[in-house]
Tab-separated table of C-alpha atoms in Angstrom:
chain	number	residue	atom	x	y	z
A	1	MET	CA	-2.470	-21.435	4.573
A	2	GLU	CA	-4.584	-18.261	4.844
A	3	MET	CA	-4.689	-15.672	7.587
A	4	ARG	CA	-7.032	-16.032	10.552
A	5	GLY	CA	-10.702	-15.457	9.801
A	6	GLN	CA	-10.334	-15.362	6.022
A	7	VAL	CA	-12.099	-18.269	4.305
A	8	THR	CA	-12.661	-17.827	0.578
A	9	TYR	CA	-13.033	-20.002	-2.478
A	10	LYS	CA	-9.424	-19.215	-3.345
A	11	THR	CA	-8.315	-20.256	0.139
A	12	ILE	CA	-10.149	-23.577	-0.021
A	13	THR	CA	-8.696	-24.308	-3.464
A	14	GLN	CA	-5.169	-23.577	-2.272
A	15	HIS	CA	-5.586	-25.838	0.751
A	16	LEU	CA	-6.965	-28.697	-1.369
A	17	LEU	CA	-4.021	-28.444	-3.774
A	18	PHE	CA	-1.626	-28.435	-0.853
A	19	TRP	CA	-3.046	-31.640	0.581
A	20	LEU	CA	-3.157	-33.308	-2.841
A	21	VAL	CA	0.578	-32.662	-3.156
A	22	TYR	CA	1.054	-34.149	0.300
A	23	MET	CA	-0.895	-37.284	-0.708
A	24	LEU	CA	1.222	-37.574	-3.862
A	25	TYR	CA	4.350	-37.452	-1.747
A	26	GLN	CA	3.008	-40.147	0.552
A	27	ALA	CA	2.038	-42.331	-2.416
A	28	ILE	CA	5.515	-42.114	-3.947
A	29	SER	CA	7.470	-42.498	-0.702
A	30	TYR	CA	5.551	-45.628	0.345
A	31	GLY	CA	7.351	-47.858	-2.147
A	32	TRP	CA	10.477	-45.717	-2.377
A	33	GLU	CA	11.429	-46.230	1.245
A	34	TYR	CA	11.719	-50.037	1.140
A	35	THR	CA	12.399	-50.953	-2.492
A	36	ASP	CA	14.379	-47.964	-3.822
A	37	GLN	CA	11.907	-47.869	-6.700
A	38	LEU	CA	9.829	-44.906	-7.818
A	39	THR	CA	6.332	-46.383	-7.585
A	40	PHE	CA	2.949	-44.854	-6.960
A	41	ARG	CA	0.894	-46.516	-4.239
A	42	LEU	CA	-1.315	-44.813	-1.697
A	43	ALA	CA	-1.230	-47.052	1.370
A	44	PRO	CA	-4.518	-47.642	3.234
A	45	SER	CA	-2.909	-46.337	6.431
A	46	VAL	CA	-2.342	-42.945	4.742
A	47	ILE	CA	-5.991	-42.621	3.671
A	48	VAL	CA	-7.485	-43.848	6.948
A	49	ALA	CA	-5.020	-42.553	9.545
A	50	THR	CA	-2.031	-40.444	8.493
A	51	LEU	CA	-3.720	-37.906	6.175
A	52	PRO	CA	-6.861	-37.149	8.275
A	53	VAL	CA	-4.919	-36.878	11.519
A	54	THR	CA	-2.190	-34.712	9.945
A	55	ILE	CA	-4.830	-32.355	8.526
A	56	LEU	CA	-6.500	-32.182	11.941
A	57	LEU	CA	-3.197	-31.438	13.711
A	58	THR	CA	-2.279	-28.803	11.130
A	59	TYR	CA	-5.449	-26.771	11.523
A	60	ILE	CA	-5.483	-27.072	15.312
A	61	ASN	CA	-1.954	-25.657	15.274
A	62	LEU	CA	-2.790	-22.871	12.794
A	63	TYR	CA	-6.137	-21.745	14.175
A	64	VAL	CA	-5.988	-22.675	17.878
A	65	LEU	CA	-2.449	-22.926	19.247
A	66	MET	CA	-0.890	-20.123	17.199
A	67	PRO	CA	-3.626	-17.519	17.900
A	68	LEU	CA	-3.783	-18.471	21.586
A	69	TYR	CA	-0.067	-18.640	22.313
A	70	PHE	CA	2.330	-17.976	19.417
A	71	TYR	CA	0.837	-14.651	18.259
A	72	GLN	CA	0.576	-13.590	21.905
A	73	GLU	CA	4.327	-14.331	22.350
A	74	ARG	CA	3.662	-16.997	24.980
A	75	TYR	CA	6.179	-19.325	23.417
A	76	ILE	CA	6.677	-21.736	26.350
A	77	ARG	CA	2.962	-22.512	26.415
A	78	TYR	CA	2.952	-22.833	22.644
A	79	ILE	CA	5.798	-25.380	22.670
A	80	PHE	CA	4.092	-27.356	25.436
A	81	GLY	CA	0.788	-27.325	23.513
A	82	LEU	CA	2.571	-28.377	20.303
A	83	VAL	CA	4.234	-31.344	22.043
A	84	VAL	CA	0.881	-32.464	23.487
A	85	LEU	CA	-0.721	-32.047	20.063
A	86	LEU	CA	1.951	-34.143	18.332
A	87	LEU	CA	1.767	-36.932	20.903
A	88	THR	CA	-2.026	-36.936	20.627
A	89	GLY	CA	-1.679	-37.171	16.863
A	90	GLY	CA	0.726	-40.107	17.160
A	91	LEU	CA	-1.742	-41.890	19.423
A	92	LEU	CA	-4.632	-41.238	17.017
A	93	ILE	CA	-2.690	-42.567	14.020
A	94	ARG	CA	-1.696	-45.625	16.002
A	95	PHE	CA	-5.306	-46.115	17.116
A	96	PHE	CA	-6.706	-46.009	13.563
A	97	THR	CA	-3.896	-48.230	12.313
A	98	HIS	CA	-4.495	-50.807	15.031
A	99	GLU	CA	-8.290	-50.767	14.916
A	100	VAL	CA	-8.874	-50.374	11.159
A	101	ILE	CA	-5.754	-51.154	9.132
A	102	LEU	CA	-4.693	-54.350	10.943
A	103	PRO	CA	-8.076	-56.062	10.420
A	104	TRP	CA	-8.055	-54.949	6.801
A	105	GLU	CA	-4.531	-56.346	6.243
A	106	GLN	CA	-5.540	-59.603	7.894
A	107	LEU	CA	-8.075	-60.097	5.085
A	108	HIS	CA	-6.367	-58.444	2.099
A	109	ASP	CA	-2.620	-58.421	2.830
A	110	PRO	CA	-1.752	-61.464	4.998
A	111	VAL	CA	1.989	-61.175	4.321
A	112	ARG	CA	2.171	-57.663	5.727
A	113	TYR	CA	-0.202	-58.602	8.547
A	114	LYS	CA	2.203	-61.306	9.752
A	115	MET	CA	5.033	-58.726	9.871
A	116	GLU	CA	3.034	-56.287	11.993
A	117	ASN	CA	3.325	-56.049	15.776
A	118	LYS	CA	-0.171	-56.758	17.045
A	119	HIS	CA	0.183	-54.795	20.308
A	120	PHE	CA	-1.359	-51.324	20.438
A	121	TRP	CA	1.012	-49.763	22.944
A	122	ILE	CA	4.355	-49.471	21.157
A	123	PRO	CA	5.951	-46.265	22.553
A	124	VAL	CA	8.697	-46.066	19.928
A	125	ARG	CA	6.213	-46.322	17.052
A	126	ILE	CA	3.867	-43.777	18.632
A	127	LEU	CA	6.822	-41.402	19.097
A	128	ARG	CA	7.912	-41.941	15.471
A	129	LEU	CA	4.402	-41.244	14.201
A	130	SER	CA	4.306	-38.067	16.297
A	131	ILE	CA	7.645	-36.837	14.962
A	132	GLU	CA	6.653	-37.640	11.359
A	133	ALA	CA	3.819	-35.100	11.636
A	134	LEU	CA	6.183	-32.343	12.805
A	135	PRO	CA	7.641	-31.381	9.361
A	136	MET	CA	4.148	-30.803	7.943
A	137	LEU	CA	3.195	-28.623	10.904
A	138	ALA	CA	6.447	-26.672	10.525
A	139	ILE	CA	5.939	-26.141	6.769
A	140	THR	CA	2.351	-24.930	7.163
A	141	MET	CA	3.385	-22.704	10.061
A	142	VAL	CA	6.089	-21.035	7.962
A	143	ILE	CA	3.626	-20.559	5.087
A	144	GLN	CA	1.111	-19.036	7.487
A	145	LEU	CA	3.660	-16.609	8.946
A	146	MET	CA	4.797	-15.573	5.465
A	147	ARG	CA	1.214	-14.946	4.374
A	148	ASN	CA	0.523	-12.979	7.551
A	149	ALA	CA	3.596	-10.823	6.919
A	150	TYR	CA	2.546	-10.271	3.285
A	151	GLN	CA	-0.996	-9.353	4.337
A	152	ARG	CA	0.267	-6.909	6.969
A	153	GLU	CA	2.523	-5.281	4.377
A	154	LYS	CA	-0.355	-5.107	1.904
A	155	ASN	CA	-2.667	-3.578	4.514
A	156	LEU	CA	0.037	-1.068	5.447
A	157	ARG	CA	0.466	-0.040	1.811
A	158	GLU	CA	-3.302	0.364	1.428
A	159	LEU	CA	-3.489	2.481	4.588
A	160	GLN	CA	-0.601	4.632	3.375
A	161	LEU	CA	-2.319	5.066	0.007
A	162	GLU	CA	-5.590	6.012	1.695
A	163	LYS	CA	-3.760	8.465	3.943
A	164	PHE	CA	-1.941	9.924	0.945
A	165	SER	CA	-5.193	10.352	-0.987
A	166	ALA	CA	-6.921	11.917	2.016
A	167	GLU	CA	-4.075	14.354	2.656
A	168	MET	CA	-3.847	15.307	-1.012
A	169	GLY	CA	-7.595	15.869	-1.175
A	170	LEU	CA	-7.466	18.036	1.943
A	171	LEU	CA	-4.583	20.114	0.634
A	172	LYS	CA	-6.281	20.636	-2.726
A	173	ALA	CA	-9.482	21.629	-0.950
A	174	GLN	CA	-7.498	24.222	1.019
A	175	ILE	CA	-5.965	25.659	-2.162
A	176	ASN	CA	-9.208	26.255	-4.056
A	177	PRO	CA	-11.146	28.315	-1.443
A	178	HIS	CA	-8.023	30.322	-0.630
A	179	PHE	CA	-7.617	31.320	-4.279
A	180	PHE	CA	-11.268	32.030	-5.003
A	181	PHE	CA	-11.630	34.130	-1.883
A	182	ASN	CA	-9.212	36.659	-3.400
A	183	THR	CA	-10.634	36.630	-6.934
A	184	LEU	CA	-14.300	36.824	-5.943
A	185	ASN	CA	-13.567	39.885	-3.832
A	186	THR	CA	-12.059	41.506	-6.918
A	187	LEU	CA	-15.081	40.523	-9.046
A	188	TYR	CA	-17.372	42.041	-6.427
A	189	SER	CA	-15.473	45.325	-6.493
A	190	LEU	CA	-15.592	45.418	-10.326
A	191	ILE	CA	-19.345	44.849	-10.269
A	192	LEU	CA	-19.814	47.658	-7.751
A	193	LYS	CA	-17.799	49.959	-10.040
A	194	LYS	CA	-19.854	48.736	-13.029
A	195	SER	CA	-16.605	48.074	-14.835
A	196	ASP	CA	-16.665	46.716	-18.388
A	197	ASP	CA	-14.010	44.233	-17.307
A	198	ALA	CA	-16.390	42.481	-14.889
A	199	GLY	CA	-17.735	40.149	-17.599
A	200	LYS	CA	-14.268	39.220	-18.867
A	201	PHE	CA	-13.093	38.737	-15.309
A	202	ALA	CA	-16.046	36.451	-14.508
A	203	LEU	CA	-15.370	34.398	-17.641
A	204	ARG	CA	-11.723	33.874	-16.684
A	205	ILE	CA	-12.741	32.873	-13.165
A	206	SER	CA	-15.197	30.408	-14.676
A	207	ASP	CA	-12.393	28.877	-16.756
A	208	LEU	CA	-10.208	28.587	-13.661
A	209	MET	CA	-12.993	26.943	-11.674
A	210	HIS	CA	-13.625	24.455	-14.479
A	211	TYR	CA	-9.928	23.591	-14.562
A	212	MET	CA	-9.679	23.123	-10.811
A	213	LEU	CA	-12.888	21.120	-10.502
A	214	TYR	CA	-12.583	18.816	-13.509
A	215	GLU	CA	-9.066	18.870	-14.930
A	216	THR	CA	-7.066	18.313	-11.738
A	217	ARG	CA	-8.658	15.109	-10.450
A	218	ALA	CA	-5.852	12.964	-11.836
A	219	ASP	CA	-2.616	12.458	-9.918
A	220	LYS	CA	-0.653	13.914	-12.843
A	221	ILE	CA	-1.631	16.246	-15.674
A	222	LEU	CA	0.146	17.649	-18.707
A	223	LEU	CA	2.660	20.360	-17.881
A	224	THR	CA	1.362	22.402	-20.825
A	225	ASP	CA	-2.114	22.442	-19.220
A	226	GLU	CA	-0.658	23.552	-15.898
A	227	ILE	CA	1.280	26.361	-17.591
A	228	SER	CA	-1.859	27.484	-19.453
A	229	HIS	CA	-3.674	27.535	-16.119
A	230	LEU	CA	-0.911	29.689	-14.619
A	231	GLU	CA	-1.142	32.110	-17.516
A	232	ASN	CA	-4.905	32.347	-17.102
A	233	TYR	CA	-4.498	32.964	-13.386
A	234	MET	CA	-1.950	35.730	-13.962
A	235	ARG	CA	-4.247	37.408	-16.482
A	236	VAL	CA	-6.980	37.433	-13.818
A	237	GLU	CA	-4.600	38.974	-11.311
A	238	GLU	CA	-3.429	41.551	-13.853
A	239	MET	CA	-7.039	42.631	-14.279
A	240	ARG	CA	-7.402	42.730	-10.518
A	241	PHE	CA	-4.371	44.938	-9.856
A	242	ALA	CA	-4.629	46.901	-13.115
A	243	ASP	CA	-1.570	49.159	-13.528
A	244	ARG	CA	-0.247	48.547	-9.996
A	245	VAL	CA	1.731	45.418	-10.954
A	246	ASP	CA	4.680	44.931	-13.288
A	247	LEU	CA	4.425	41.257	-14.366
A	248	SER	CA	6.912	39.178	-16.330
A	249	PHE	CA	6.344	35.516	-17.231
A	250	HIS	CA	8.200	33.184	-19.577
A	251	TYR	CA	8.949	29.484	-19.925
A	252	SER	CA	11.350	27.434	-22.040
A	253	GLY	CA	12.396	23.893	-22.766
A	254	PRO	CA	10.619	20.767	-24.024
A	255	VAL	CA	7.419	21.111	-21.992
A	256	GLU	CA	5.252	19.070	-24.396
A	257	GLY	CA	4.299	15.600	-23.178
A	258	LYS	CA	5.645	16.089	-19.648
A	259	LEU	CA	3.453	15.343	-16.604
A	260	ILE	CA	3.262	17.142	-13.280
A	261	ALA	CA	1.102	17.093	-10.160
A	262	PRO	CA	-1.827	19.503	-10.639
A	263	LEU	CA	-1.828	22.871	-8.872
A	264	ILE	CA	1.695	22.345	-7.562
A	265	LEU	CA	3.039	25.549	-9.145
A	266	LEU	CA	0.087	27.870	-8.565
A	267	PRO	CA	0.688	28.636	-4.842
A	268	PHE	CA	4.060	30.273	-5.591
A	269	VAL	CA	2.503	32.674	-8.082
A	270	GLU	CA	-0.531	33.222	-5.863
A	271	ASN	CA	1.740	33.980	-2.912
A	272	ALA	CA	3.648	36.542	-4.985
A	273	PHE	CA	0.452	38.420	-5.815
A	274	LYS	CA	-1.000	38.210	-2.323
A	275	HIS	CA	2.054	39.269	-0.340
A	276	GLY	CA	4.045	41.195	-2.928
A	277	ILE	CA	1.422	43.610	-4.205
A	278	GLU	CA	-1.802	44.004	-2.260
A	279	ASN	CA	-2.585	47.741	-2.017
A	280	ASP	CA	0.875	48.905	-3.036
A	281	ALA	CA	2.503	48.863	-6.428
A	282	GLY	CA	4.944	46.035	-7.024
A	283	TRP	CA	6.519	43.675	-9.468
A	284	ILE	CA	6.556	39.900	-10.090
A	285	THR	CA	8.794	37.745	-12.258
A	286	VAL	CA	7.930	34.095	-13.008
A	287	ALA	CA	10.285	31.841	-14.972
A	288	ILE	CA	9.872	28.136	-15.769
A	289	LYS	CA	12.564	26.094	-17.474
A	290	LEU	CA	12.573	22.406	-18.368
A	291	THR	CA	15.683	20.362	-19.140
A	292	GLU	CA	14.884	16.732	-19.965
A	293	GLN	CA	13.004	15.460	-16.862
A	294	ARG	CA	13.931	18.276	-14.472
A	295	LEU	CA	11.762	21.344	-13.941
A	296	PHE	CA	13.084	24.649	-12.608
A	297	MET	CA	10.728	27.366	-11.419
A	298	LYS	CA	11.760	30.721	-10.015
A	299	VAL	CA	9.311	33.306	-8.695
A	300	GLU	CA	10.560	36.704	-7.544
A	301	ASN	CA	8.438	39.535	-6.223
A	302	SER	CA	8.674	42.779	-4.338
A	303	TYR	CA	8.482	42.310	-0.573
A	304	PRO	CA	6.947	45.251	1.289
A	305	ASP	CA	6.884	45.632	5.055
A	306	HIS	CA	3.313	44.370	5.509
A	307	ALA	CA	4.296	41.071	3.820
A	308	ARG	CA	6.963	40.478	6.478
A	309	GLU	CA	4.340	40.826	9.182
A	310	SER	CA	1.830	38.447	7.577
A	311	GLY	CA	4.346	35.736	6.650
A	312	HIS	CA	4.277	33.562	3.531
A	313	GLY	CA	0.660	32.442	3.882
A	314	LEU	CA	-1.232	29.150	3.936
A	315	GLY	CA	-0.541	28.333	0.292
A	316	LEU	CA	3.210	27.739	0.600
A	317	ALA	CA	2.799	25.617	3.727
A	318	ASN	CA	0.330	23.407	1.866
A	319	VAL	CA	2.421	23.134	-1.277
A	320	ARG	CA	5.441	22.054	0.768
A	321	LYS	CA	3.354	19.197	2.196
A	322	ARG	CA	2.109	18.255	-1.279
A	323	LEU	CA	5.652	18.235	-2.641
A	324	GLU	CA	6.738	15.930	0.169
A	325	LEU	CA	3.858	13.558	-0.567
A	326	THR	CA	4.102	13.637	-4.365
A	327	TYR	CA	7.837	13.999	-4.978
A	328	PRO	CA	9.586	12.655	-1.851
A	329	GLY	CA	13.335	13.004	-2.295
A	330	ASN	CA	12.863	14.379	-5.823
A	331	TYR	CA	12.471	18.085	-5.207
A	332	THR	CA	14.205	21.052	-3.609
A	333	LEU	CA	12.465	24.223	-2.449
A	334	ASN	CA	14.259	27.344	-1.304
A	335	LEU	CA	12.449	30.408	0.041
A	336	SER	CA	14.307	33.600	0.852
A	337	ALA	CA	13.418	37.205	1.663
A	338	ASP	CA	15.961	40.027	1.801
A	339	ASN	CA	16.199	43.731	0.953
A	340	GLY	CA	12.666	44.054	-0.334
A	341	LEU	CA	12.871	40.874	-2.453
A	342	PHE	CA	11.099	37.564	-1.899
A	343	GLU	CA	12.337	34.612	-3.932
A	344	ALA	CA	10.932	31.090	-4.311
A	345	GLU	CA	13.067	28.586	-6.197
A	346	LEU	CA	11.683	25.130	-6.951
A	347	LYS	CA	13.349	22.149	-8.658
A	348	ILE	CA	11.441	18.937	-9.377
A	349	ASN	CA	12.486	15.669	-10.964
A	350	LEU	CA	9.361	14.914	-12.978
């Protein structure tokens, strides 16, 4: 039983198989009930009356009563409508049996015809026929509710995935302009000075742009590529600050073959250069260590007075959001600033 409004080839096939199983059950139970023998006989009353009416009742319940009352939590009205539907179904089955099956049995099954009550209005039989349709309506209703719940869960997961992708795309888009704003200003100043380093600087920026535009589209990239990108970035910043920065960078551990979210480490290094150096001399230390599937990163930098006034910047706010989206419950991030020292310590379970 499919959700409301969804009619597909797969849906039709599933419904046909369901009703074929129901017919098989009716064919077996016809002889089983009276002779205690497992025989296969599809009674004429099932083909002419029971099966068509049961199908009709089932779909009226699924696509009329449930949307009108059950889904709207008007349960009293739904129960009343279901009772009326069942009684109507019992009357219809009795009508087809009396008007079609009895004349047929009179010609083809005289023995059974003699056993039949020839009166149409037999309240007990009509009530029994009504109740016999109830299990099928209950089964299809449960199937429908289960499918609805599954579809809602599936839709929720798809919405969450779309939201995740949108947020990640937005955060990445915020990282790239923020970084290139700083580096392009430096390139401009080098060009104005007609420095020989302008060409080398432009080439490194080109490599960084290529990495950010084409190598970071995947959800995860090789940790070795991310480290190489960090090294390239730091070389650009070294050229930018010349002899005004004392930089130390090292990494250790089995980094080969490990995967990490792209650009997740860059904002910590970028923040150190932006807020720890600027126009003053300063120092930066970056250390990355990997032990099995756990990554440790520690970035320390000098912390002048102007950095306290400007805060930690947009980059760290974005990376915290990205960490929460990409590694929920699998990371720790500690930021501290004291006595002229800013420290960022990150741990990720890769």
